[in-house]
XYZ file of N, CA and C in Angstrom:
309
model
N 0.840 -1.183 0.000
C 0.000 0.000 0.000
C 0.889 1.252 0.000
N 0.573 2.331 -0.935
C 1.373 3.359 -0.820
C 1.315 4.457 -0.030
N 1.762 5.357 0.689
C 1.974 6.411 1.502
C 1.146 7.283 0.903
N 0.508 8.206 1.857
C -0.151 9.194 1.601
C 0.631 10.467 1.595
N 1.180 11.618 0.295
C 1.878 12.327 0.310
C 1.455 13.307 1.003
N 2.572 13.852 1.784
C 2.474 14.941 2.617
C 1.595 16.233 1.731
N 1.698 16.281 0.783
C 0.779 17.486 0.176
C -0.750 17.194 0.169
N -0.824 15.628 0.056
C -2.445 15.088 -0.260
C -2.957 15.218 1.359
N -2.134 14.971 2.214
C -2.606 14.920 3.840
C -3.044 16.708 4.056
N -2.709 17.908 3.409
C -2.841 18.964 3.544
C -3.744 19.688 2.633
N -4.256 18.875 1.617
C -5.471 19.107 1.128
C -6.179 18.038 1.504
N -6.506 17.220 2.268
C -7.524 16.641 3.098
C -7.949 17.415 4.223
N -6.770 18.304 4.589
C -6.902 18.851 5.896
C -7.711 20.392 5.161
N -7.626 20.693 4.473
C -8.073 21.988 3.735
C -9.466 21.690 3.200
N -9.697 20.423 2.987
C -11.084 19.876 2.192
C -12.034 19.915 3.600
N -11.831 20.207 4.608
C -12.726 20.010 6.182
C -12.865 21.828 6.640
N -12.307 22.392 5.691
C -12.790 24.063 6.131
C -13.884 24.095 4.969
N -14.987 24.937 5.223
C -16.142 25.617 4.628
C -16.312 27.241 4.630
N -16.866 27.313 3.606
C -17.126 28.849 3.183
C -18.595 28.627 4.479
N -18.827 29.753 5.372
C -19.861 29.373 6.430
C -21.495 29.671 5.497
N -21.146 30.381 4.491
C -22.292 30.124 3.490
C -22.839 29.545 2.688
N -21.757 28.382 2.284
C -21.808 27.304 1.199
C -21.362 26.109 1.725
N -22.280 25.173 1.280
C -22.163 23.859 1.641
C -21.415 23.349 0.707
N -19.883 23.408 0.549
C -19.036 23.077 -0.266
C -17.754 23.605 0.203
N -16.406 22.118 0.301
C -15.487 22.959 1.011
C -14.428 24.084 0.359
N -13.768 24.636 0.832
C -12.693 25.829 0.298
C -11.838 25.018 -0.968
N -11.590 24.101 -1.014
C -10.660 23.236 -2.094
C -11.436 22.859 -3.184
N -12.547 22.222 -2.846
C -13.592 22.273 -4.282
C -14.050 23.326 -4.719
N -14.246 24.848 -3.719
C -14.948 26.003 -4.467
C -13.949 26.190 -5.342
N -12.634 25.929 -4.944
C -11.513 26.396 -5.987
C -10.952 27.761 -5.297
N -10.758 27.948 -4.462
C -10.073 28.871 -3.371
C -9.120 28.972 -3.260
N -8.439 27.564 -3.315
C -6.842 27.491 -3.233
C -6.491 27.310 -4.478
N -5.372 28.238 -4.349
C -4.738 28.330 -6.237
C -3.389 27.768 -5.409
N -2.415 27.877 -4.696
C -1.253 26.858 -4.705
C -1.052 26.185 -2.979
N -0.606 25.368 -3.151
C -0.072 24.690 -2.134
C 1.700 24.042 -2.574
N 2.588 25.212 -1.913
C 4.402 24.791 -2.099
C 4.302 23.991 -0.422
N 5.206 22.746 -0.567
C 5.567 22.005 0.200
C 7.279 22.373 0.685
N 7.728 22.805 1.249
C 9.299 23.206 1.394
C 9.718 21.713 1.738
N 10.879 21.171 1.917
C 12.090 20.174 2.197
C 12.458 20.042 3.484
N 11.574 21.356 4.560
C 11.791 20.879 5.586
C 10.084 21.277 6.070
N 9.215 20.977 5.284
C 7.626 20.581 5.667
C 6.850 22.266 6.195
N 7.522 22.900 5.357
C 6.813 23.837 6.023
C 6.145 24.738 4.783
N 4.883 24.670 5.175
C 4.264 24.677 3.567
C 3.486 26.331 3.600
N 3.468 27.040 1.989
C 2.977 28.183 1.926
C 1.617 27.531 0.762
N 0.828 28.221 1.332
C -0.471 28.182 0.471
C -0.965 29.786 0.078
N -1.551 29.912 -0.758
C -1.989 30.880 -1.992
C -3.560 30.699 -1.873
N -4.311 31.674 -1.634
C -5.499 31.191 -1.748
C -6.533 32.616 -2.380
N -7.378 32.670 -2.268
C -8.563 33.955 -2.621
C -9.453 33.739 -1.717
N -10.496 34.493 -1.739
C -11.785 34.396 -1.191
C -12.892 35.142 -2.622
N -14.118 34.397 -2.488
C -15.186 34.447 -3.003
C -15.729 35.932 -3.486
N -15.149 36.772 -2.103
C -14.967 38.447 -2.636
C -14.676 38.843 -1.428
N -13.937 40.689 -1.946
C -13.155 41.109 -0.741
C -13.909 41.437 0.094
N -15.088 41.210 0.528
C -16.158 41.735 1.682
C -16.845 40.426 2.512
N -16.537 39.300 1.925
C -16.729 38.085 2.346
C -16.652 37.919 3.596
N -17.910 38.174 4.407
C -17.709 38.202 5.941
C -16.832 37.278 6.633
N -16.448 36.251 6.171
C -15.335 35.036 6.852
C -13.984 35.270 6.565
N -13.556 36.753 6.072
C -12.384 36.831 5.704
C -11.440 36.612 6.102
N -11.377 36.829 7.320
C -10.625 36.339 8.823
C -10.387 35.224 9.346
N -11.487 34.554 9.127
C -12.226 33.240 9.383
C -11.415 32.446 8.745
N -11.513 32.292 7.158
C -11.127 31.146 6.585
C -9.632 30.662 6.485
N -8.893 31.831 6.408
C -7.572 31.765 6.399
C -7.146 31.436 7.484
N -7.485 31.729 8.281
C -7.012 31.009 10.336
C -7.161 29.746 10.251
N -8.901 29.214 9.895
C -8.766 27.630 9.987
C -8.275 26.484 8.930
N -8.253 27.783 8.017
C -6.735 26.919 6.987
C -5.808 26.464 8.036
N -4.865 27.182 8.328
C -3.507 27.624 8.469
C -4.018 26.445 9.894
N -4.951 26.620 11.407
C -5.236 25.746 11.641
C -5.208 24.189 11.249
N -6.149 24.252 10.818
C -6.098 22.727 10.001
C -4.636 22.174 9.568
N -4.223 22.849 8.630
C -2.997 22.063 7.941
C -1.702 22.497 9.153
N -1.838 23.047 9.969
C -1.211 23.321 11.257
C -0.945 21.542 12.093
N -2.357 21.050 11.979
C -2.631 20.077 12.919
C -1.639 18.798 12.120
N -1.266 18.626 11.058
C -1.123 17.716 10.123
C 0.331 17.328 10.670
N 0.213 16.034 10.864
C 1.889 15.511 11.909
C 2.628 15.713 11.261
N 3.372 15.978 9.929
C 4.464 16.179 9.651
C 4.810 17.903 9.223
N 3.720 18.742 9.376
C 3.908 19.936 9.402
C 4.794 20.327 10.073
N 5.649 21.589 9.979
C 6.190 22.842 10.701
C 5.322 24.039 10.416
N 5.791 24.622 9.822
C 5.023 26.429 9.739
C 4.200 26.070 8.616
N 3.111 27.260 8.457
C 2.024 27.206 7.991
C 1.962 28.765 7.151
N 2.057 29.103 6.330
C 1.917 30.841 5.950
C 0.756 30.331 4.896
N -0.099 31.116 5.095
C -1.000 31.104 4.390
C -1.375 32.844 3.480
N -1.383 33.034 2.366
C -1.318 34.262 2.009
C -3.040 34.296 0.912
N -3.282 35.325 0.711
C -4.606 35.830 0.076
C -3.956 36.870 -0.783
N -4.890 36.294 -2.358
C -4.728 37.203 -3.186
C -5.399 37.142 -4.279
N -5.999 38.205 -4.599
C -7.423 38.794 -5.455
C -6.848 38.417 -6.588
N -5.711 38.003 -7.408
C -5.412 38.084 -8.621
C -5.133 36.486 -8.709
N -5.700 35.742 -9.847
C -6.700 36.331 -10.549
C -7.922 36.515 -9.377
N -8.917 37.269 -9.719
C -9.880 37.559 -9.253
C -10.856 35.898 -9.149
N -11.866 35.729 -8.071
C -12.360 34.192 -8.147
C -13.336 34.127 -9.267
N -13.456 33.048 -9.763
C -15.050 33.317 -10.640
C -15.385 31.989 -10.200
N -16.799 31.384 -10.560
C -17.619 30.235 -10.271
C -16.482 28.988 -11.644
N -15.799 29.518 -12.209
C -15.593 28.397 -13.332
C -14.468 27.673 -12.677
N -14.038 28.405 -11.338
C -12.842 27.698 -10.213
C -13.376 26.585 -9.386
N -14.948 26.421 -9.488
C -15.053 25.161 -9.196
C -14.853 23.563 -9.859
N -14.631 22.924 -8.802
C -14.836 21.530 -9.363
C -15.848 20.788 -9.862
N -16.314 20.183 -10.405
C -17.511 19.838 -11.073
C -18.756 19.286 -9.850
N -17.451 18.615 -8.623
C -18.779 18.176 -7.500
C -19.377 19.552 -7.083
N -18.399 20.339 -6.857
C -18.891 21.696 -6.133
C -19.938 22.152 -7.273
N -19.854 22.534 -8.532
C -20.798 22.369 -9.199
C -22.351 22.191 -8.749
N -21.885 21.077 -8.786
C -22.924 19.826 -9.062
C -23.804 20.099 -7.207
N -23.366 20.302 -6.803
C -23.556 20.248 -5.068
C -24.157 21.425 -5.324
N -23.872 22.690 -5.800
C -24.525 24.276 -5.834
C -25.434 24.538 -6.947
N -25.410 23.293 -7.858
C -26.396 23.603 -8.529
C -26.357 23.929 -10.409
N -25.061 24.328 -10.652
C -24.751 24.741 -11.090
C -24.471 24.124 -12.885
N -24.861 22.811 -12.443
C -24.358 22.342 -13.605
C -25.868 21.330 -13.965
C-alpha cells in the first residue's frame, strides 16, 4: 500500500474548512490556487476568497492555516490571500458544481 503524500494529507486537511455560506469545502470552491511544500515541511499556500467583503475573511484563512497546522508532519504554515486572478464560479470543481447547482 502506498503512503499518503504529505501534500495530499494537507489538502484533506483543507477539504474540512467551509465557506460558512456554502455547503461546499474551500478546495472544491476552488479557493486554493497553490499549495508549495518546502524540504523541511513547512508549507505556503496561496489562496482567494469568493470576494473582498466576504464576511469570513478572517475566518477562513485562520482555519486553513489551523487545520494544515494540525497535520503531523507539518512545521510552519503561511497562508497568504490574493485577489489576482480575481475568483469566478468556473474555479469550481464539477462536484462543487454539481452540489450548488450549477451544472
Amino acid at each position: 500500500m502506498s503512503e499518503i503524500s504529505l501534500k495530499d494529507k494537507i489538502v484533506e486537511a483543507i477539504k474540512t474548512v467551509y465557506d460558512p455560506e456554502i455547503p461546499v469545502d474551500v478546495y472544491e470552491l476552488g479557493l486554493i490556487y497553490e499549495i508549495e511544500v518546502f524540504p523541511v515541511s513547512n508549507v505556503n499556500i496561496t489562496m482567494t476568497l469568493t470576494s473582498p467583503s466576504c464576511p469570513a475573511a478572517e475566518h477562513i484563512p485562520n482555519e486553513i492555516k489551523e487545520k494544515v497546522q494540525a497535520v503531523e508532519e507539518v512545521n510552519e504554515v503561511n497562508v497568504e490571500i490574493t485577489w489576482d486572478p480575481p475568483y469566478s464560479q468556473d474555479m469550481m470543481s464539477e462536484a462543487a458544481k454539481l452540489e450548488l447547482g450549477f451544472m
